[in-house]
XYZ file of C-alpha atoms in Angstrom:
554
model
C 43.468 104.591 -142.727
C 43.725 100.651 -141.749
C 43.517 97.901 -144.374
C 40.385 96.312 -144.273
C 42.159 92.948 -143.633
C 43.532 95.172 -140.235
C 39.695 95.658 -139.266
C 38.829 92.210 -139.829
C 41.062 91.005 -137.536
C 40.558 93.880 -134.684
C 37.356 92.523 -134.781
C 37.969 88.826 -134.261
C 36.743 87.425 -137.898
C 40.589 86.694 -139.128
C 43.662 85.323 -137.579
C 46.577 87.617 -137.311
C 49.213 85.779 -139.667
C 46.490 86.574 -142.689
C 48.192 90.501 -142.397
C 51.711 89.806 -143.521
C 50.471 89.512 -147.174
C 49.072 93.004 -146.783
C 51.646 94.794 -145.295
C 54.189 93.240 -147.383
C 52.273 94.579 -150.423
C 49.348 97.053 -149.483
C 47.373 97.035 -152.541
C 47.056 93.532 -152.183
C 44.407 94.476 -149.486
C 41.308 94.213 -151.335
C 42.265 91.396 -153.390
C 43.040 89.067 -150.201
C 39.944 90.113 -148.978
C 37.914 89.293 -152.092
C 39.843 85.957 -151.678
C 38.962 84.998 -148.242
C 35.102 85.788 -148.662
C 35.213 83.803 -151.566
C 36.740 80.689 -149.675
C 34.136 81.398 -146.984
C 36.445 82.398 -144.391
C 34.748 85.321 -143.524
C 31.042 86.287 -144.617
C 29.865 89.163 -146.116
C 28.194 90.500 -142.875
C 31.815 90.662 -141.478
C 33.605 92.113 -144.795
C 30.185 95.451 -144.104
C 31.009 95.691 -140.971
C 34.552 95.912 -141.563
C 33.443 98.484 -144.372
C 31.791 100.595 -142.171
C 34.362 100.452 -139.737
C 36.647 101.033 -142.142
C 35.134 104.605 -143.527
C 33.695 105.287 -139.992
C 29.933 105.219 -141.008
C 27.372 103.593 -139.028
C 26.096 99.732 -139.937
C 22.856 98.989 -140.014
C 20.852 95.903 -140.217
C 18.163 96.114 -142.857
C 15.786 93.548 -141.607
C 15.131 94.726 -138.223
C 15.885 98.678 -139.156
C 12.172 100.321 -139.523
C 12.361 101.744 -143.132
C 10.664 104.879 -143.929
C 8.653 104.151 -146.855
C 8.466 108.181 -147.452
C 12.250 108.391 -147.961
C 12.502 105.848 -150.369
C 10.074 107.527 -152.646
C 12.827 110.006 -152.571
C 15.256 108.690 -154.760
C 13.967 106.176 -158.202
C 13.588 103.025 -158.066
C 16.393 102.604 -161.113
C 18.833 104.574 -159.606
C 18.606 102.449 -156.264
C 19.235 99.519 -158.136
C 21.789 100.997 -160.406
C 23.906 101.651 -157.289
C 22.531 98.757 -154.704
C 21.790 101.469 -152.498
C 18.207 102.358 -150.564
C 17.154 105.304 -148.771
C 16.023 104.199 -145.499
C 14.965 107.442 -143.549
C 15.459 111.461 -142.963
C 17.757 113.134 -140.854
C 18.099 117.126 -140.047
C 16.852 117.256 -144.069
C 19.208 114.884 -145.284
C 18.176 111.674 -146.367
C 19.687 108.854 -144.890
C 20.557 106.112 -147.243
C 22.217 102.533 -146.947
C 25.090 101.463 -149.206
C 26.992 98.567 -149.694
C 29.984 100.568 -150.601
C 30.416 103.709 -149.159
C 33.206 105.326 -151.210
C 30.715 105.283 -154.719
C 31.064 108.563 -154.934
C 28.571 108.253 -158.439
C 26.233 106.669 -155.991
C 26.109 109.552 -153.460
C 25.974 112.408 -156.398
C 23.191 110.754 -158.101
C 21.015 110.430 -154.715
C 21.499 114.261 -153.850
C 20.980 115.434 -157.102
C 17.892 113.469 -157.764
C 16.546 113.964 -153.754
C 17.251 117.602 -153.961
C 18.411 117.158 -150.471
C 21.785 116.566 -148.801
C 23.104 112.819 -148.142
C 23.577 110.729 -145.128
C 25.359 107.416 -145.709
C 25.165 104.167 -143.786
C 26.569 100.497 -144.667
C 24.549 97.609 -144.392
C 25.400 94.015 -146.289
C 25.094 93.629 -150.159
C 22.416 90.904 -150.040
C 20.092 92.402 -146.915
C 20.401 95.344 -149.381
C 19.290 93.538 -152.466
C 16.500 91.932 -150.727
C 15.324 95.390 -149.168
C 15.093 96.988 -152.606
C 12.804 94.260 -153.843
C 10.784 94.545 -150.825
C 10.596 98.308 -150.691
C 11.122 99.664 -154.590
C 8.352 97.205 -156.361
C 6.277 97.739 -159.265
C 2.918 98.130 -157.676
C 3.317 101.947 -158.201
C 4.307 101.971 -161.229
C 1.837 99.081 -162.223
C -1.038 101.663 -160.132
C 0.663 104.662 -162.487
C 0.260 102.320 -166.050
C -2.686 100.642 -165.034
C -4.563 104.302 -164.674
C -2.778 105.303 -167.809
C -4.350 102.952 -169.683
C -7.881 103.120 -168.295
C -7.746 106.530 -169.407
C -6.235 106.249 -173.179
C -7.366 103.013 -174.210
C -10.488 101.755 -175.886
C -10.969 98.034 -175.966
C -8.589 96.228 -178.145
C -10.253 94.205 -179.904
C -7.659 93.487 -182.391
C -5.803 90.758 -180.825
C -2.956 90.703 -182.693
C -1.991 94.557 -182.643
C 0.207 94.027 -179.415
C 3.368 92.457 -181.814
C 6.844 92.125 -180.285
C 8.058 95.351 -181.386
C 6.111 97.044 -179.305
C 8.469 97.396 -176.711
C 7.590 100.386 -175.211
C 4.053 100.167 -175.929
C 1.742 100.679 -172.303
C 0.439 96.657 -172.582
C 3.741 95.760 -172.728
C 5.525 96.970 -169.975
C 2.737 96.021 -167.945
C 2.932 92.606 -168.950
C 7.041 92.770 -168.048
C 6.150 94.771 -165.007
C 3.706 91.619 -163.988
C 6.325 88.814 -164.580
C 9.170 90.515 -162.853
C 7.296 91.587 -159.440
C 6.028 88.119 -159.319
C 9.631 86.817 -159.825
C 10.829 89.460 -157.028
C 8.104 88.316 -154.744
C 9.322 84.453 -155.505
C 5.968 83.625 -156.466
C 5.466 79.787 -158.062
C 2.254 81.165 -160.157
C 0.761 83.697 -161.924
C -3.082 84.109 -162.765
C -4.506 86.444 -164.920
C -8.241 86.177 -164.466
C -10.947 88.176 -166.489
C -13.669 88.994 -164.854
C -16.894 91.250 -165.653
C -15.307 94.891 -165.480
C -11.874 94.139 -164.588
C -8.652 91.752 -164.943
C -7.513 90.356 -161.735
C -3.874 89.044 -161.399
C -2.763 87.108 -158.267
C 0.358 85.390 -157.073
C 0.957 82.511 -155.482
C 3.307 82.361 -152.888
C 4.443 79.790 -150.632
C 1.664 78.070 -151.891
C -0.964 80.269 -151.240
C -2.747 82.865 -153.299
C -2.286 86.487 -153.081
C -4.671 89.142 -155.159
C -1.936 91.819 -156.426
C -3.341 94.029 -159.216
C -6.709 94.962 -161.010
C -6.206 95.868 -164.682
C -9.064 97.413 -166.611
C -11.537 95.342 -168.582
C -10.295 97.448 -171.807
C -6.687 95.839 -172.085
C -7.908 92.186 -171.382
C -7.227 91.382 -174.860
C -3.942 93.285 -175.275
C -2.791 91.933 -172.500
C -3.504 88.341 -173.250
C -2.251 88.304 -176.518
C 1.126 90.101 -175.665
C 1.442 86.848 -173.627
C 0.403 84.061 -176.389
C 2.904 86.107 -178.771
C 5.474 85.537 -175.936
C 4.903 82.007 -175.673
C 4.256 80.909 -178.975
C 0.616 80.256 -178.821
C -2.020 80.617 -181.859
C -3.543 84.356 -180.610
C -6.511 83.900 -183.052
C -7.638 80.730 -181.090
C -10.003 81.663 -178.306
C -12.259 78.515 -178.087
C -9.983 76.041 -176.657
C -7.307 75.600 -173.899
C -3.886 76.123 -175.355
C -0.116 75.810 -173.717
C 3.534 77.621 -174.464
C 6.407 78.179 -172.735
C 8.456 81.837 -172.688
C 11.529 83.282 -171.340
C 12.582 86.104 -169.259
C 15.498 87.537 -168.409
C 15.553 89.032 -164.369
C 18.669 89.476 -162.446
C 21.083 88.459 -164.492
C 18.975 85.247 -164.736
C 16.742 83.249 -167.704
C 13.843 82.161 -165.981
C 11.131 79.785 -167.932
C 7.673 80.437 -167.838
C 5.212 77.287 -168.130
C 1.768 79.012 -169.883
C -1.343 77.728 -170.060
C -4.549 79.549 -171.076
C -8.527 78.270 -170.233
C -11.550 80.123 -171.877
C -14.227 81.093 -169.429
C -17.540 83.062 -169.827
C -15.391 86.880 -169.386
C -12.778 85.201 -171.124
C -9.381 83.546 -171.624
C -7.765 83.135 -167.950
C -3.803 82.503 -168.571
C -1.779 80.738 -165.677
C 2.104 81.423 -165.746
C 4.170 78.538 -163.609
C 7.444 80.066 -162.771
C 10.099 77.392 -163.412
C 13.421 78.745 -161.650
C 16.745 76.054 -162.510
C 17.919 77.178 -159.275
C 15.944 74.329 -157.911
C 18.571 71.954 -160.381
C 21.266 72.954 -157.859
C 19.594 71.081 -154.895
C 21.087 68.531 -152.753
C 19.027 65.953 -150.931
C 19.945 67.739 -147.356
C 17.563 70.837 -148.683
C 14.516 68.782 -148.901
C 14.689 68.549 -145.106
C 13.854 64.540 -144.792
C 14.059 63.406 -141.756
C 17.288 60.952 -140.596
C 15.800 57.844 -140.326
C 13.469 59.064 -144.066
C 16.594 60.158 -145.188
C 18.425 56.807 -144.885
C 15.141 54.553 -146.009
C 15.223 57.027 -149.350
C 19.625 57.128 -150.504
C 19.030 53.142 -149.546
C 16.662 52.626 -152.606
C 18.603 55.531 -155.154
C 21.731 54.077 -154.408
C 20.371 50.482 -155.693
C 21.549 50.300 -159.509
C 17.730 48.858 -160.582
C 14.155 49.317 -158.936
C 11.354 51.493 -158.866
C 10.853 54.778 -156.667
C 7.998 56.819 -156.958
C 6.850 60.279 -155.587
C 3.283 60.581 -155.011
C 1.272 63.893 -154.088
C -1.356 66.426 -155.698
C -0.244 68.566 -158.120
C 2.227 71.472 -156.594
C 3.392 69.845 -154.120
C 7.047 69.153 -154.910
C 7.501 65.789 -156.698
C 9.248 67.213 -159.571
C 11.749 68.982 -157.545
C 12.415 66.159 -155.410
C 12.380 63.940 -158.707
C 15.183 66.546 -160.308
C 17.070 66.662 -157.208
C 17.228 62.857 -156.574
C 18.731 62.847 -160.861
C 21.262 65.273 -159.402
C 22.332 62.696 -156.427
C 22.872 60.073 -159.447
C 23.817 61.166 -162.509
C 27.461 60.803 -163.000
C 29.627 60.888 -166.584
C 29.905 57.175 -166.414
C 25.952 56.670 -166.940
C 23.344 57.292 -169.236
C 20.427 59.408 -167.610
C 17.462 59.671 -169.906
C 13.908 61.588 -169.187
C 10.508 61.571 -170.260
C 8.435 64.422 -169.507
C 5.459 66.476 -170.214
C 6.453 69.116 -170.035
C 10.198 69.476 -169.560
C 10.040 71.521 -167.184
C 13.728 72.259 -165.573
C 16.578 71.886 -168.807
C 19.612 70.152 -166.798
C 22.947 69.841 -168.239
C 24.376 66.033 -168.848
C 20.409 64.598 -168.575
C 18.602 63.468 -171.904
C 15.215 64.958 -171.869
C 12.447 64.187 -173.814
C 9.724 66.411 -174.594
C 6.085 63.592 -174.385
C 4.254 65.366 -178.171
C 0.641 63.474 -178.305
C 0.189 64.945 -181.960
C 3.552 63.190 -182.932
C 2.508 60.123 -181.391
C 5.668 60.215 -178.839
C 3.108 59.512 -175.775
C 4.946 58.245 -172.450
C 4.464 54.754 -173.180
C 5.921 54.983 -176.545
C 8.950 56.939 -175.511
C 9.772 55.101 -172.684
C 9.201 52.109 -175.029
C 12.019 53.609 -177.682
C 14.779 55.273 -175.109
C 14.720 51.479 -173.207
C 16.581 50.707 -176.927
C 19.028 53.785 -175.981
C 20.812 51.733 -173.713
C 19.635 53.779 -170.298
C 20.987 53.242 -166.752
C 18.383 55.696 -164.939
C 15.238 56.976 -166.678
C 13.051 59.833 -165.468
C 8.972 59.050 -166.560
C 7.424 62.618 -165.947
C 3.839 60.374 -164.458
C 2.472 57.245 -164.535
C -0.988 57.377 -166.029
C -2.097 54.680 -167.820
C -1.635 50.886 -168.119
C 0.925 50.672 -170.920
C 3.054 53.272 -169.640
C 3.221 51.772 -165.684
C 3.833 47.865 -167.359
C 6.884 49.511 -169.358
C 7.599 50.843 -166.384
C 7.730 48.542 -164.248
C 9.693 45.442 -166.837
C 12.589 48.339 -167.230
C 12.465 48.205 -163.395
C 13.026 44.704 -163.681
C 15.424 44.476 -166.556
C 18.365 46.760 -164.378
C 17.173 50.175 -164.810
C 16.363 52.280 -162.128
C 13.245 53.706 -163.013
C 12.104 57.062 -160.954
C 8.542 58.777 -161.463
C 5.278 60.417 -159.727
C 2.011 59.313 -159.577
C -1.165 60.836 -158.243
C -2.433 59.072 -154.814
C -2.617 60.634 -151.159
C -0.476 58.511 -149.110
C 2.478 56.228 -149.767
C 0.562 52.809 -149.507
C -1.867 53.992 -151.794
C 0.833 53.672 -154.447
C 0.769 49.988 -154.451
C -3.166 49.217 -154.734
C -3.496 52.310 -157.572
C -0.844 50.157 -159.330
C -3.028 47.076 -158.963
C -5.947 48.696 -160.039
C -4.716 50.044 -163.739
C -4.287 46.288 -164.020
C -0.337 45.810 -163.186
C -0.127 41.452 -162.228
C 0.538 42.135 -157.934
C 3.769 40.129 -158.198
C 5.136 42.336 -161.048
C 4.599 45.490 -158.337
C 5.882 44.009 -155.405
C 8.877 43.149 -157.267
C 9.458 46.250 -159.069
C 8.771 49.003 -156.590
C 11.521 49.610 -154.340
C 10.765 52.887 -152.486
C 7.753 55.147 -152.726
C 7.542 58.837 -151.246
C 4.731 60.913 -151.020
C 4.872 64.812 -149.800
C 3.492 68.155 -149.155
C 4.648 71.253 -149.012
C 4.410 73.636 -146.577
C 4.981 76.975 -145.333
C 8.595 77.451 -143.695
C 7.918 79.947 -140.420
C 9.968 83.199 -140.770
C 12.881 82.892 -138.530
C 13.248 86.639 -137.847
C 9.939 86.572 -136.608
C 8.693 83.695 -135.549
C 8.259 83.001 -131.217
C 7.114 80.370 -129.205
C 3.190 79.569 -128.913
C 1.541 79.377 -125.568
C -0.390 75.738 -125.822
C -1.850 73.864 -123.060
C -2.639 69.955 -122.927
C -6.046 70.835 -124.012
C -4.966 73.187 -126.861
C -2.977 70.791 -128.254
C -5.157 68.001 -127.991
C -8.022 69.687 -129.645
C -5.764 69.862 -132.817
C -4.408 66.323 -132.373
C -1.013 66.863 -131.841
C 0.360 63.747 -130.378
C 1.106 65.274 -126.203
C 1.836 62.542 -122.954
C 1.103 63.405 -119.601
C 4.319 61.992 -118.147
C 6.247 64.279 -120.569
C 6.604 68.099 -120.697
C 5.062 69.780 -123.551
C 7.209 70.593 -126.847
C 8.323 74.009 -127.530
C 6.472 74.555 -130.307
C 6.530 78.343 -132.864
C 3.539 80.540 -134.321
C 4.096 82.649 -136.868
C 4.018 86.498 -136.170
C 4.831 88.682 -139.273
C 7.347 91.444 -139.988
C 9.043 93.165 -143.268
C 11.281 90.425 -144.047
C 8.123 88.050 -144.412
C 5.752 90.563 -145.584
C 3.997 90.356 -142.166
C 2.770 86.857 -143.407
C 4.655 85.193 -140.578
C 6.148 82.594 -143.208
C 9.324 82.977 -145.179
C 9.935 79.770 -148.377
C 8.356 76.086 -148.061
C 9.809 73.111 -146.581
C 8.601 69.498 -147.696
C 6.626 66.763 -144.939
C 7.235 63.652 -146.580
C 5.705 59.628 -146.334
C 8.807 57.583 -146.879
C 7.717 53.620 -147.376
C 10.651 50.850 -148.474
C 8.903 48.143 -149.741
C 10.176 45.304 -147.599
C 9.272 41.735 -148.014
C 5.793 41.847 -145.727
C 4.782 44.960 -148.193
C 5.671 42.762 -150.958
C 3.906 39.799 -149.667
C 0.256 42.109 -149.100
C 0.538 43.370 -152.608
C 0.933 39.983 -154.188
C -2.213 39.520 -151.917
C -4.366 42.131 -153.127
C -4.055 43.711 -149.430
C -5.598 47.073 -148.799
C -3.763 50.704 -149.068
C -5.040 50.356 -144.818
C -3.764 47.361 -144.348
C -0.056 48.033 -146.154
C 0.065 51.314 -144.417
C -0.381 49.575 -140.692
C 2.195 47.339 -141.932
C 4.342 49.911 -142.861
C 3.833 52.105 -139.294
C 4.784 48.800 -137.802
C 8.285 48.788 -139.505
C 8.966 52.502 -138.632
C 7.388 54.592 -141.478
C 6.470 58.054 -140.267
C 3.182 59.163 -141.745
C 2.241 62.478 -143.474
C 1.456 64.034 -140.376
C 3.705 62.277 -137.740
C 6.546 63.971 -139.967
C 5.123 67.000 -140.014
C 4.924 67.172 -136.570
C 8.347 66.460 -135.907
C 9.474 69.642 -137.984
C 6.809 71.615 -136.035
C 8.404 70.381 -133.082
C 11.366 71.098 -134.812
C 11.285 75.181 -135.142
C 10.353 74.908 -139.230
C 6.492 75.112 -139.407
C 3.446 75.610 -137.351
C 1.262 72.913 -136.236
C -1.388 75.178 -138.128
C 0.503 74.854 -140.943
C 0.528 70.892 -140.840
C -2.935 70.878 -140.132
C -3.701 72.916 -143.596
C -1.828 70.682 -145.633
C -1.900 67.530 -144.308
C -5.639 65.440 -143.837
C-alpha cells in the first residue's frame, strides 16, 4: 500500500523531495504528515482525499452530497459523535456511512451492530463531518421525545426549588442542557424562554434574527426556570422583579458563558440567555471586514498613544466585539490595559477587568475615577451614560490615556452633539474624541449557495441603490438556501460600519454647537462612507444582499 505522503504528492498537494523522510524511515509516514497539515502545507481536504485514496474508498463532499435523513436515524446520535462518523444514505441494504478515518475498525463494528445492517464506508473531511453531525443529529428529537415525556408524567411544579443541582438526570434537567447545547450547535447569540398561556416557547436567535425552536408544556414552566436561576446564581424565590446571573457550560471541549437575565410578565418569568463565546477574543481587525480606506482612518486613531474612540450602535450590533478586538490590536506586556464593564462579558487574559456593582457603589464613574490612580495606558469604559462618567472620560482622554468605549446614537456624527447634550463644554469634545465608529451587523450570504440577482435600472433604483447610466450595472448576489445554511440563504454576520476621524473642521463645528447634519455633510465631504454607502460596497462586494442592507440600515 503507498504512504500517504506518496498519495499526496501523486496528486499534486506536495513536492517530491518531502518523500525521502518517508522512505528512509516508513513509520515516519503519519507523523510527517501530521506535521505538514499542521504547518499548513497541505489542508485537511487534501490529507481525506489522500485517505480515501489511500484505502480505495470513495470521497465525498458533505455539503453538496444530499443526505438521507432516514439513514441517519439508523445509527445514534452518540455513537456518531463518538466516532465522527454519519450515515449518509442506503445501498443494496447496507448503509452507507461517511468517516473521517476509514481503518476505525470500532467505528464500523459499532454502526453494523447497532444498524442491524451491513456497512458501506466513504471518507469525507473531519470538519465537513463535524458540521454535518450538528446539522443532521440535533436535539429536536430528543427534545420532541422529553418534551412529550413530561407532558405526560408531570403535574405543575409548583415548588420552585425542587429542581436542585443533583438532579442530573432528572427530565427538567436534561431538557434545560438539551436547550443550551442545540442553541450553541446552531451558533445562536440568544436564547428566549417565553411563557405563555398553555405553553413555554423557546426561540433562537441567529444571525440576528429570531427563530421559534421548541414548545414546552405549561406544567414544567417553573421547573424549568428555576433549574436555570440555580445555574446562574439567581434568588429562585424572587418572582416579582427582574433579576441577572451568569452560568457556564461546557460543549465541545469548550466553556462557554451564559449572560442571564429574567423579566416577569403576566404568564410569567421570561429568561433571556446571551451566549458569550471567547472565540470572538481571538479576532484580528481584518475579520471585522472594514473597508481599506475605514480600515486606515480606524489603526490611525488606535495607534495614537492618547484620545478618545468610540463605537456607537443599538444594542447587538457588535460594539463590544469590535471594542475587545481593537484591546487585542493594543495590548502588549509593556502596558497597562484596564476595563470597566457591566457586565464583563468576554474574560481576556493580560486585560484588568472590572466588574461596574451599583449596590457596592463601584458605578462607571467611580471606577473609572479610582483605576485613573492605577497608573493605566488604555482603559476600556463598558458605555458612556451619564455626565460624570463621559467628563472622566473625556479628562483621561486628555491626560495621555487612550480611552475606548460605546455609546448609544444612530450614526457617527451623532456622537459628538449626544456628547454636548449630557452637558460635556464643546471644546473639551472636540479635543478629546479622536475617532468614532458606528455599525451594524448583518447577515453574511451563504457562499455555497448564494448566485447572482437579476436587477434592472429600475429594480435597483426603487431600493435606492446608488446605479449610473454611463456605467454597467454591479454584479450583485441573492440569497438562495441549502443544508449548509439551513435553507436560510445566509451563513454568520459581517459588520457595515460609519468610520468618522475627527479632523480639525469636525472639531471646529463641535466647539460651535453645529448639528449631527451638519458634521455628518462635513464628514461625507472629507471621504467618510456612511452606514449605507458601506454597506453597499460589501453588497457589491459578494458578502450581503442589498436586502440585507436595506433591513438593517435606515
Amino acid at each position: 500500500m503507498a504512504s500517504m505522503t506518496e498519495i499526496l504528492i501523486l496528486h499534486g498537494h506536495l513536492p517530491i523531495e518531502y518523500l525521502d523522510r518517508v522512505e528512509t524511515e516508513p513509520s515516519a509516514d503519519e507523523a510527517v504528515v501530521r506535521e505538514l497539515l499542521s504547518r499548513g502545507a497541505i489542508t485537511a481536504g487534501q490529507l481525506a482525499r489522500a485517505r480515501a485514496a489511500q484505502s480505495g474508498l470513495p470521497f465525498v463532499e458533505l455539503a453538496d452530497y444530499p443526505v438521507d435523513r432516514a439513514a441517519v436515524g439508523l445509527i445514534p446520535g452518540a455513537i456518531c459523535r463518538r466516532h465522527t462518523v454519519l450515515p449518509i444514505g442506503t445501498s443494496a441494504g447496507s448503509v452507507v456511512l461517511a468517516m473521517a478515518d476509514p481503518g476505525n475498525v470500532f467505528a464500523l463494528d459499532d454502526v453494523r451492530a447497532a444498524a442491524h445492517m451491513g456497512v458501506t464506508a466513504v471518507v469525507a473531511d473531519e470538519a465537513d463531518l463535524l458540521t454535518a453531525i450538528d446539522r443532521y443529529i440535533r436535539a429536536d428529537d430528543e427534545l420532541s421525545d422529553l418534551t412529550s415525556t413530561l407532558e405526560e408524567e408531570s403535574a405543575p411544579v409548583e415548588d420552585q426549588s425542587a429542581v436542585t443541582e443533583a438532579d442530573d438526570e432528572a427530565p427538567i434537567v436534561r431538557f434545560v442542557n438539551l436547550l443550551v447545547s442545540q442553541a450553541i450547535q446552531d451558533h445562536a447569540s440568544d436564547i428566549h424562554i417565553e411563557p405563555a398561556e398553555h405553553d413555554v416557547r423557546v426561540r433562537y436567535r441567529i444571525d440576528g434574527v429570531l427563530h421559534a425552536m421548541q414548545s414546552a408544556p405549561k406544567a414544567i414552566q417553573n421547573g424549568v426556570i428555576s433549574r436555570l436561576k440555580i445555574m446562574s446564581d439567581i434568588d429562585i424565590a424572587e418572582r416579582r422583579k427582574p433579576q441577572d446571573g451568569r452560568m457556564s457550560v461546557v460543549h465541545g471541549g469548550r466553556q462557554i458563558d451564559l449572560r442571564v437575565a429574567t423579566l416577569p410578565t403576566v404568564w410569567g418569568e421570561k429568561v433571556v440567555m446571551r451566549i458569550l463565546d471567547n472565540t470572538n477574543t481571538g479576532m484580528t481587525l481584518t475579520d471585522l471586514n472594514l473597508l481599506e480606506r475605514n480600515f486606515e482612518t480606524y489603526r490611525a486613531s488606535y495607534s495614537k498613544p492618547y484620545g478618545m474612540i468610540l463605537v456607537t450602535g443599538p444594542t447587538g450590533s457588535g460594539k463590544s466585539t469590535t471594542l475587545y478586538t481593537t484591546l487585542n490590536a493594543v495590548a502588549r506586556p509593556e502596558i497597562n490595559v484596564i476595563t470597566v464593564e457591566d457586565p464583563v462579558e468576554y474574560r481576556m487574559a493580560g486585560i484588568n477587568q472590572v466588574q461596574v456593582n451599583p449596590k457596592a457603589g463601584l458605578t462607571f464613574a467611580s471606577a473609572l475615577r479610582s483605576i485613573l490612580r492605577s497608573d493605566p495606558d488604555v482603559v476600556l469604559l463598558g458605555e458612556i451614560r451619564d455626565h460624570e462618567t463621559a467628563q472622566i472620560a473625556i479628562e483621561a482622554s486628555l491626560t495621555g490615556h487612550l480611552v475606548l468605549s460605546t455609546l448609544h446614537t444612530n450614526d457617527a456624527p451623532s456622537a459628538v452633539t449626544r456628547l454636548t447634550e449630557m452637558d460635556i463644554e464643546p471644546f473639551l469634545v472636540g479635543s478629546a474624541l479622536d475617532c468614532v465608529v458606528a455599525q451594524r451587523l448583518a447577515r453574511r450570504l451563504c457562499e455555497r449557495c448564494k448566485q447572482p440577482g437579476a436587477y434592472s435600472v429600475d429594480d435597483l433604483a426603487r431600493l435606492r441603490f446608488p446605479v449610473s447610466a454611463q456605467q454597467p450595472l454591479p454584479q450583485l448576489f441573492v440569497p438562495v438556501g441549502c443544508p449548509s445554511c439551513s435553507n436560510t440563504g445566509y451563513r454568520g454576520r459581517i459588520a457595515v460600519h460609519e468610520v468618522m476621524a475627527v479632523t480639525e473642521d469636525i472639531e471646529r463645528l463641535a466647539v460651535e454647537r453645529a448639528s449631527s447634519a451638519e458634521i455628518g455633510r462635513t464628514a461625507r465631504e472629507q471621504g467618510m462612507l456612511t452606514l449605507r454607502e458601506d454597506g453597499w460596497e460589501k453588497a457589491v462586494r459578494g458578502m450581503t444582499s442589498v436586502e440585507e442592507i436595506l433591513r438593517v440600515v435606515a
